[in-house]
PDB file of C-alpha atoms in Angstrom:
ATOM      1  CA  MET T  29      -9.113  -8.498  33.401  1.00 80.00           C
ATOM      2  CA  SER T  30     -11.670 -11.263  33.698  1.00 92.00           C
ATOM      3  CA  ASP T  31     -12.671 -13.524  30.813  1.00 95.00           C
ATOM      4  CA  MET T  32     -15.902 -11.535  30.473  1.00 94.00           C
ATOM      5  CA  GLU T  33     -13.972  -8.247  30.248  1.00 96.00           C
ATOM      6  CA  ASP T  34     -11.571  -9.745  27.718  1.00 96.00           C
ATOM      7  CA  THR T  35     -14.487 -11.023  25.643  1.00 97.00           C
ATOM      8  CA  ASN T  36     -16.147  -7.593  25.747  1.00 97.00           C
ATOM      9  CA  PHE T  37     -12.857  -6.014  24.671  1.00 96.00           C
ATOM     10  CA  LEU T  38     -12.535  -8.409  21.731  1.00 96.00           C
ATOM     11  CA  GLU T  39     -16.140  -7.860  20.640  1.00 97.00           C
ATOM     12  CA  LYS T  40     -15.621  -4.094  20.582  1.00 96.00           C
ATOM     13  CA  TYR T  41     -12.192  -4.514  18.979  1.00 96.00           C
ATOM     14  CA  PHE T  42     -13.467  -6.605  16.088  1.00 96.00           C
ATOM     15  CA  ALA T  43     -16.470  -4.310  15.661  1.00 96.00           C
ATOM     16  CA  LYS T  44     -13.955  -1.539  14.953  1.00 95.00           C
ATOM     17  CA  TYR T  45     -12.279  -3.736  12.334  1.00 95.00           C
ATOM     18  CA  GLN T  46     -15.625  -4.530  10.759  1.00 94.00           C
ATOM     19  CA  LYS T  47     -16.390  -0.815  10.499  1.00 94.00           C
ATOM     20  CA  ALA T  48     -12.936   0.023   9.139  1.00 94.00           C
ATOM     21  CA  VAL T  49     -12.779  -2.716   6.529  1.00 93.00           C
ATOM     22  CA  PHE T  50     -16.435  -2.872   5.501  1.00 91.00           C
ATOM     23  CA  GLY T  51     -17.883   0.437   6.757  1.00 89.00           C
ATOM     24  CA  GLN T  52     -17.243   2.239   3.500  1.00 89.00           C
ATOM     25  CA  ASN T  53     -17.626   1.062  -0.061  1.00 93.00           C
ATOM     26  CA  VAL T  54     -14.126   0.826  -1.495  1.00 96.00           C
ATOM     27  CA  PHE T  55     -15.077  -1.326  -4.483  1.00 96.00           C
ATOM     28  CA  SER T  56     -14.924   1.544  -6.982  1.00 97.00           C
ATOM     29  CA  SER T  57     -11.467   2.543  -5.711  1.00 97.00           C
ATOM     30  CA  MET T  58     -10.320  -1.081  -5.903  1.00 98.00           C
ATOM     31  CA  LEU T  59     -11.534  -1.313  -9.506  1.00 98.00           C
ATOM     32  CA  GLU T  60      -9.711   1.930 -10.368  1.00 98.00           C
ATOM     33  CA  PHE T  61      -6.568   0.621  -8.671  1.00 98.00           C
ATOM     34  CA  LYS T  62      -6.802  -2.659 -10.610  1.00 98.00           C
ATOM     35  CA  LYS T  63      -7.149  -0.753 -13.903  1.00 98.00           C
ATOM     36  CA  LEU T  64      -4.109   1.384 -13.101  1.00 98.00           C
ATOM     37  CA  ILE T  65      -2.080  -1.745 -12.316  1.00 98.00           C
ATOM     38  CA  GLU T  66      -3.167  -3.444 -15.540  1.00 97.00           C
ATOM     39  CA  GLN T  67      -2.436  -0.309 -17.611  1.00 98.00           C
ATOM     40  CA  THR T  68       0.967  -0.026 -15.958  1.00 98.00           C
ATOM     41  CA  SER T  69       1.772  -3.669 -16.628  1.00 97.00           C
ATOM     42  CA  SER T  70       0.574  -3.638 -20.249  1.00 97.00           C
ATOM     43  CA  SER T  71       2.719  -0.570 -20.983  1.00 97.00           C
ATOM     44  CA  GLY T  72       5.814  -2.314 -19.600  1.00 97.00           C
ATOM     45  CA  GLY T  73       5.836  -0.364 -16.349  1.00 98.00           C
ATOM     46  CA  ARG T  74       6.350  -1.515 -12.785  1.00 98.00           C
ATOM     47  CA  VAL T  75       4.515  -0.939  -9.534  1.00 98.00           C
ATOM     48  CA  PHE T  76       6.620   0.573  -6.751  1.00 98.00           C
ATOM     49  CA  PHE T  77       5.511   0.254  -3.115  1.00 98.00           C
ATOM     50  CA  ALA T  78       6.876   2.371  -0.252  1.00 98.00           C
ATOM     51  CA  GLY T  79       6.141   2.992   3.407  1.00 98.00           C
ATOM     52  CA  ASN T  80       7.780   3.281   6.833  1.00 98.00           C
ATOM     53  CA  GLY T  81       7.829   0.752   9.678  1.00 97.00           C
ATOM     54  CA  ALA T  82       4.847  -1.598   9.470  1.00 98.00           C
ATOM     55  CA  SER T  83       3.855   0.122   6.220  1.00 98.00           C
ATOM     56  CA  ALA T  84       7.296  -0.802   4.844  1.00 98.00           C
ATOM     57  CA  ALA T  85       6.605  -4.423   5.781  1.00 98.00           C
ATOM     58  CA  ILE T  86       3.247  -4.171   3.988  1.00 98.00           C
ATOM     59  CA  ALA T  87       5.030  -2.646   0.957  1.00 98.00           C
ATOM     60  CA  SER T  88       7.510  -5.535   0.926  1.00 98.00           C
ATOM     61  CA  HIS T  89       4.746  -8.155   1.234  1.00 98.00           C
ATOM     62  CA  CYS T  90       2.750  -6.531  -1.569  1.00 98.00           C
ATOM     63  CA  ALA T  91       5.729  -6.197  -3.905  1.00 98.00           C
ATOM     64  CA  LEU T  92       6.346  -9.926  -3.450  1.00 97.00           C
ATOM     65  CA  ASP T  93       2.749 -11.085  -3.853  1.00 97.00           C
ATOM     66  CA  PHE T  94       1.839  -8.765  -6.719  1.00 97.00           C
ATOM     67  CA  THR T  95       4.954 -10.013  -8.548  1.00 97.00           C
ATOM     68  CA  LYS T  96       4.806 -13.722  -7.747  1.00 95.00           C
ATOM     69  CA  GLN T  97       1.079 -14.339  -7.482  1.00 95.00           C
ATOM     70  CA  GLY T  98      -0.310 -11.487  -9.599  1.00 96.00           C
ATOM     71  CA  LYS T  99       2.370 -11.546 -12.325  1.00 96.00           C
ATOM     72  CA  ILE T 100       2.739  -7.773 -11.956  1.00 98.00           C
ATOM     73  CA  ARG T 101       6.366  -6.609 -11.873  1.00 98.00           C
ATOM     74  CA  SER T 102       6.596  -4.862  -8.509  1.00 98.00           C
ATOM     75  CA  GLN T 103       9.341  -3.564  -6.257  1.00 97.00           C
ATOM     76  CA  CYS T 104       9.890  -1.853  -2.933  1.00 97.00           C
ATOM     77  CA  PHE T 105      12.970  -0.119  -1.576  1.00 94.00           C
ATOM     78  CA  ASN T 106      13.427  -1.951   1.738  1.00 92.00           C
ATOM     79  CA  GLU T 107      16.869  -3.327   0.904  1.00 94.00           C
ATOM     80  CA  SER T 108      19.012  -2.110   3.817  1.00 96.00           C
ATOM     81  CA  ALA T 109      22.041  -0.914   1.840  1.00 98.00           C
ATOM     82  CA  LEU T 110      19.898   1.210  -0.484  1.00 97.00           C
ATOM     83  CA  LEU T 111      17.749   2.599   2.321  1.00 96.00           C
ATOM     84  CA  THR T 112      20.668   3.491   4.575  1.00 97.00           C
ATOM     85  CA  ALA T 113      22.887   4.906   1.812  1.00 98.00           C
ATOM     86  CA  PHE T 114      20.141   7.059   0.315  1.00 98.00           C
ATOM     87  CA  SER T 115      19.022   8.229   3.770  1.00 98.00           C
ATOM     88  CA  ASN T 116      22.587   9.020   4.803  1.00 98.00           C
ATOM     89  CA  ASP T 117      23.456  10.883   1.609  1.00 98.00           C
ATOM     90  CA  TYR T 118      20.184  12.690   0.870  1.00 98.00           C
ATOM     91  CA  GLY T 119      18.358  12.815   4.220  1.00 98.00           C
ATOM     92  CA  TYR T 120      15.586  10.553   5.425  1.00 98.00           C
ATOM     93  CA  ASP T 121      12.891  12.882   4.105  1.00 98.00           C
ATOM     94  CA  GLN T 122      14.323  12.558   0.563  1.00 98.00           C
ATOM     95  CA  TRP T 123      15.434   8.933   0.309  1.00 98.00           C
ATOM     96  CA  VAL T 124      12.250   7.619  -1.342  1.00 98.00           C
ATOM     97  CA  VAL T 125      12.335  10.524  -3.810  1.00 98.00           C
ATOM     98  CA  ARG T 126      15.929   9.624  -4.700  1.00 98.00           C
ATOM     99  CA  ALA T 127      15.068   5.931  -5.023  1.00 98.00           C
ATOM    100  CA  LEU T 128      12.197   6.735  -7.383  1.00 98.00           C
ATOM    101  CA  ALA T 129      14.477   9.042  -9.373  1.00 98.00           C
ATOM    102  CA  ALA T 130      17.000   6.201  -9.711  1.00 98.00           C
ATOM    103  CA  TYR T 131      14.579   3.390 -10.569  1.00 98.00           C
ATOM    104  CA  ALA T 132      11.160   4.626 -11.712  1.00 98.00           C
ATOM    105  CA  GLU T 133       9.908   5.815 -15.091  1.00 97.00           C
ATOM    106  CA  PRO T 134       6.836   7.902 -16.022  1.00 97.00           C
ATOM    107  CA  GLU T 135       4.897   4.762 -17.033  1.00 97.00           C
ATOM    108  CA  ASP T 136       5.307   3.292 -13.553  1.00 98.00           C
ATOM    109  CA  LEU T 137       2.733   3.285 -10.740  1.00 98.00           C
ATOM    110  CA  VAL T 138       3.683   4.335  -7.203  1.00 98.00           C
ATOM    111  CA  VAL T 139       1.767   2.954  -4.201  1.00 98.00           C
ATOM    112  CA  LEU T 140       2.476   4.962  -1.050  1.00 98.00           C
ATOM    113  CA  ILE T 141       1.424   3.701   2.374  1.00 98.00           C
ATOM    114  CA  SER T 142       1.375   5.913   5.476  1.00 98.00           C
ATOM    115  CA  SER T 143      -1.003   5.521   8.400  1.00 98.00           C
ATOM    116  CA  SER T 144      -0.862   9.228   9.241  1.00 98.00           C
ATOM    117  CA  GLY T 145      -0.519  10.412   5.648  1.00 98.00           C
ATOM    118  CA  ARG T 146       2.041  12.878   6.995  1.00 98.00           C
ATOM    119  CA  SER T 147       5.385  11.035   6.826  1.00 98.00           C
ATOM    120  CA  PRO T 148       7.676  13.558   5.085  1.00 98.00           C
ATOM    121  CA  ASN T 149       9.566  10.978   3.015  1.00 98.00           C
ATOM    122  CA  ILE T 150       6.326   9.457   1.706  1.00 98.00           C
ATOM    123  CA  VAL T 151       4.611  12.812   1.071  1.00 98.00           C
ATOM    124  CA  ASN T 152       7.755  14.041  -0.729  1.00 98.00           C
ATOM    125  CA  ALA T 153       7.763  10.860  -2.824  1.00 98.00           C
ATOM    126  CA  ALA T 154       4.172  11.592  -3.863  1.00 98.00           C
ATOM    127  CA  GLY T 155       5.158  15.118  -4.869  1.00 98.00           C
ATOM    128  CA  TYR T 156       8.053  13.779  -6.938  1.00 98.00           C
ATOM    129  CA  ALA T 157       5.890  11.121  -8.585  1.00 98.00           C
ATOM    130  CA  ARG T 158       3.214  13.715  -9.383  1.00 98.00           C
ATOM    131  CA  ASN T 159       5.801  16.023 -11.017  1.00 98.00           C
ATOM    132  CA  ALA T 160       7.247  13.060 -12.947  1.00 97.00           C
ATOM    133  CA  GLU T 161       3.725  12.269 -14.248  1.00 96.00           C
ATOM    134  CA  MET T 162       3.575   8.857 -12.586  1.00 98.00           C
ATOM    135  CA  LYS T 163       0.261   7.532 -11.340  1.00 98.00           C
ATOM    136  CA  ILE T 164      -0.107   7.408  -7.547  1.00 98.00           C
ATOM    137  CA  VAL T 165      -2.251   5.296  -5.223  1.00 98.00           C
ATOM    138  CA  THR T 166      -2.262   6.195  -1.522  1.00 98.00           C
ATOM    139  CA  PHE T 167      -3.221   4.304   1.620  1.00 98.00           C
ATOM    140  CA  THR T 168      -3.694   6.463   4.715  1.00 98.00           C
ATOM    141  CA  GLY T 169      -5.688   6.890   7.923  1.00 98.00           C
ATOM    142  CA  PHE T 170      -6.143   9.401  10.756  1.00 98.00           C
ATOM    143  CA  ALA T 171      -7.257  12.807   9.398  1.00 97.00           C
ATOM    144  CA  PRO T 172      -9.319  12.672   6.186  1.00 96.00           C
ATOM    145  CA  ASP T 173      -7.498  15.756   4.864  1.00 97.00           C
ATOM    146  CA  ASN T 174      -3.969  14.408   5.406  1.00 98.00           C
ATOM    147  CA  PRO T 175      -1.434  15.682   2.822  1.00 98.00           C
ATOM    148  CA  LEU T 176      -0.700  12.324   1.185  1.00 98.00           C
ATOM    149  CA  LYS T 177      -4.382  11.720   0.448  1.00 98.00           C
ATOM    150  CA  THR T 178      -4.511  14.945  -1.583  1.00 97.00           C
ATOM    151  CA  LEU T 179      -1.775  13.747  -3.971  1.00 98.00           C
ATOM    152  CA  GLY T 180      -3.075  10.387  -5.192  1.00 98.00           C
ATOM    153  CA  ASP T 181      -4.997   9.445  -8.312  1.00 98.00           C
ATOM    154  CA  VAL T 182      -6.738   6.800  -6.197  1.00 98.00           C
ATOM    155  CA  ASN T 183      -6.872   7.199  -2.422  1.00 98.00           C
ATOM    156  CA  PHE T 184      -7.770   4.648   0.241  1.00 98.00           C
ATOM    157  CA  TRP T 185      -8.459   6.102   3.693  1.00 98.00           C
ATOM    158  CA  VAL T 186      -9.232   4.318   6.962  1.00 97.00           C
ATOM    159  CA  ASP T 187     -11.418   6.236   9.394  1.00 96.00           C
ATOM    160  CA  SER T 188      -9.458   5.399  12.532  1.00 96.00           C
ATOM    161  CA  GLN T 189      -6.814   6.706  14.927  1.00 96.00           C
ATOM    162  CA  SER T 190      -5.372   3.224  15.582  1.00 97.00           C
ATOM    163  CA  TYR T 191      -2.137   2.277  13.828  1.00 97.00           C
ATOM    164  CA  ASN T 192      -2.809  -1.466  14.091  1.00 97.00           C
ATOM    165  CA  LEU T 193      -6.309  -1.156  12.696  1.00 97.00           C
ATOM    166  CA  ILE T 194      -5.215   1.145   9.857  1.00 98.00           C
ATOM    167  CA  GLU T 195      -2.257  -1.029   8.888  1.00 98.00           C
ATOM    168  CA  CYS T 196      -4.242  -4.274   8.939  1.00 97.00           C
ATOM    169  CA  THR T 197      -7.010  -2.678   6.883  1.00 98.00           C
ATOM    170  CA  HIS T 198      -4.464  -1.436   4.339  1.00 98.00           C
ATOM    171  CA  MET T 199      -3.072  -4.951   4.056  1.00 98.00           C
ATOM    172  CA  PHE T 200      -6.552  -6.457   3.697  1.00 97.00           C
ATOM    173  CA  TRP T 201      -7.489  -4.034   0.900  1.00 98.00           C
ATOM    174  CA  LEU T 202      -4.185  -4.429  -0.928  1.00 98.00           C
ATOM    175  CA  MET T 203      -4.329  -8.206  -0.930  1.00 98.00           C
ATOM    176  CA  ALA T 204      -7.964  -8.082  -2.057  1.00 97.00           C
ATOM    177  CA  VAL T 205      -6.802  -6.145  -5.134  1.00 98.00           C
ATOM    178  CA  CYS T 206      -4.022  -8.693  -5.720  1.00 98.00           C
ATOM    179  CA  ASP T 207      -6.573 -11.513  -5.650  1.00 97.00           C
ATOM    180  CA  LEU T 208      -8.907  -9.461  -7.847  1.00 97.00           C
ATOM    181  CA  ILE T 209      -6.137  -9.327 -10.461  1.00 97.00           C
ATOM    182  CA  ILE T 210      -5.637 -13.087 -10.160  1.00 96.00           C
ATOM    183  CA  GLY T 211      -9.400 -13.612 -10.342  1.00 95.00           C
ATOM    184  CA  LYS T 212      -9.737 -15.998  -7.427  1.00 94.00           C
ATOM    185  CA  ALA T 213      -9.101 -16.084  -3.703  1.00 93.00           C
ATOM    186  CA  GLU T 214      -7.830 -19.639  -3.419  1.00 92.00           C
ATOM    187  CA  TYR T 215      -4.960 -20.979  -5.518  1.00 90.00           C
ATOM    188  CA  LYS T 216      -1.724 -22.910  -5.167  1.00 89.00           C
ATOM    189  CA  THR T 217       1.123 -20.435  -4.905  1.00 85.00           C
ATOM    190  CA  SER T 218       3.349 -22.905  -6.765  1.00 84.00           C
ATOM    191  CA  ASP T 219       1.030 -22.530  -9.772  1.00 78.00           C
ATOM    192  CA  ARG T 220       1.526 -18.765  -9.904  1.00 82.00           C
ATOM    193  CA  GLY T 221       4.456 -16.828 -11.357  1.00 77.00           C
ATOM    194  CA  PHE T 222       5.906 -15.775 -14.686  1.00 79.00           C
ATOM    195  CA  ILE T 223       6.959 -19.324 -15.623  1.00 73.00           C
ATOM    196  CA  ASN T 224       4.271 -22.014 -15.350  1.00 62.00           C
TER     197      ASN T 224
END
């Protein structure tokens, strides 16, 4: 492609991101999410993040930043021994359910990330969390009536069919909520944490 064609591609590409990230008002959902996190933390609960593939990487990043920067005790289940043992013994569609059963309590908050909203292990985890009376926040894309989106207390949905766009938008929204909890967008990471 020529430079002009590449530039046109990038203009259209970033227009899609602008629509995805800013095309709907998610402020009320972000405020609800923040309140759920603060209620969870004040009651001694933890925030659990889970996803597959790139969504698992997002879950890991969020568990780290919400804990270290936001001072919210958070965890994800991406540790390879746990993931492979639970998948091997209980089946991949049940491993997140089994991890929640082993680690989570009713006062905890579960954040489930799935671009399609149809990943069986993540949808099953939402069903388990709902039955265990945990609060659930979902991040999905693709079809607006995807099964995961019907199970959350707060639901974030990206109107797109593009995995990259959905995943990057999820990450953008999640980190915006982390910074909302902190109360500022710029800070020294060395100044954050449970011990100051």
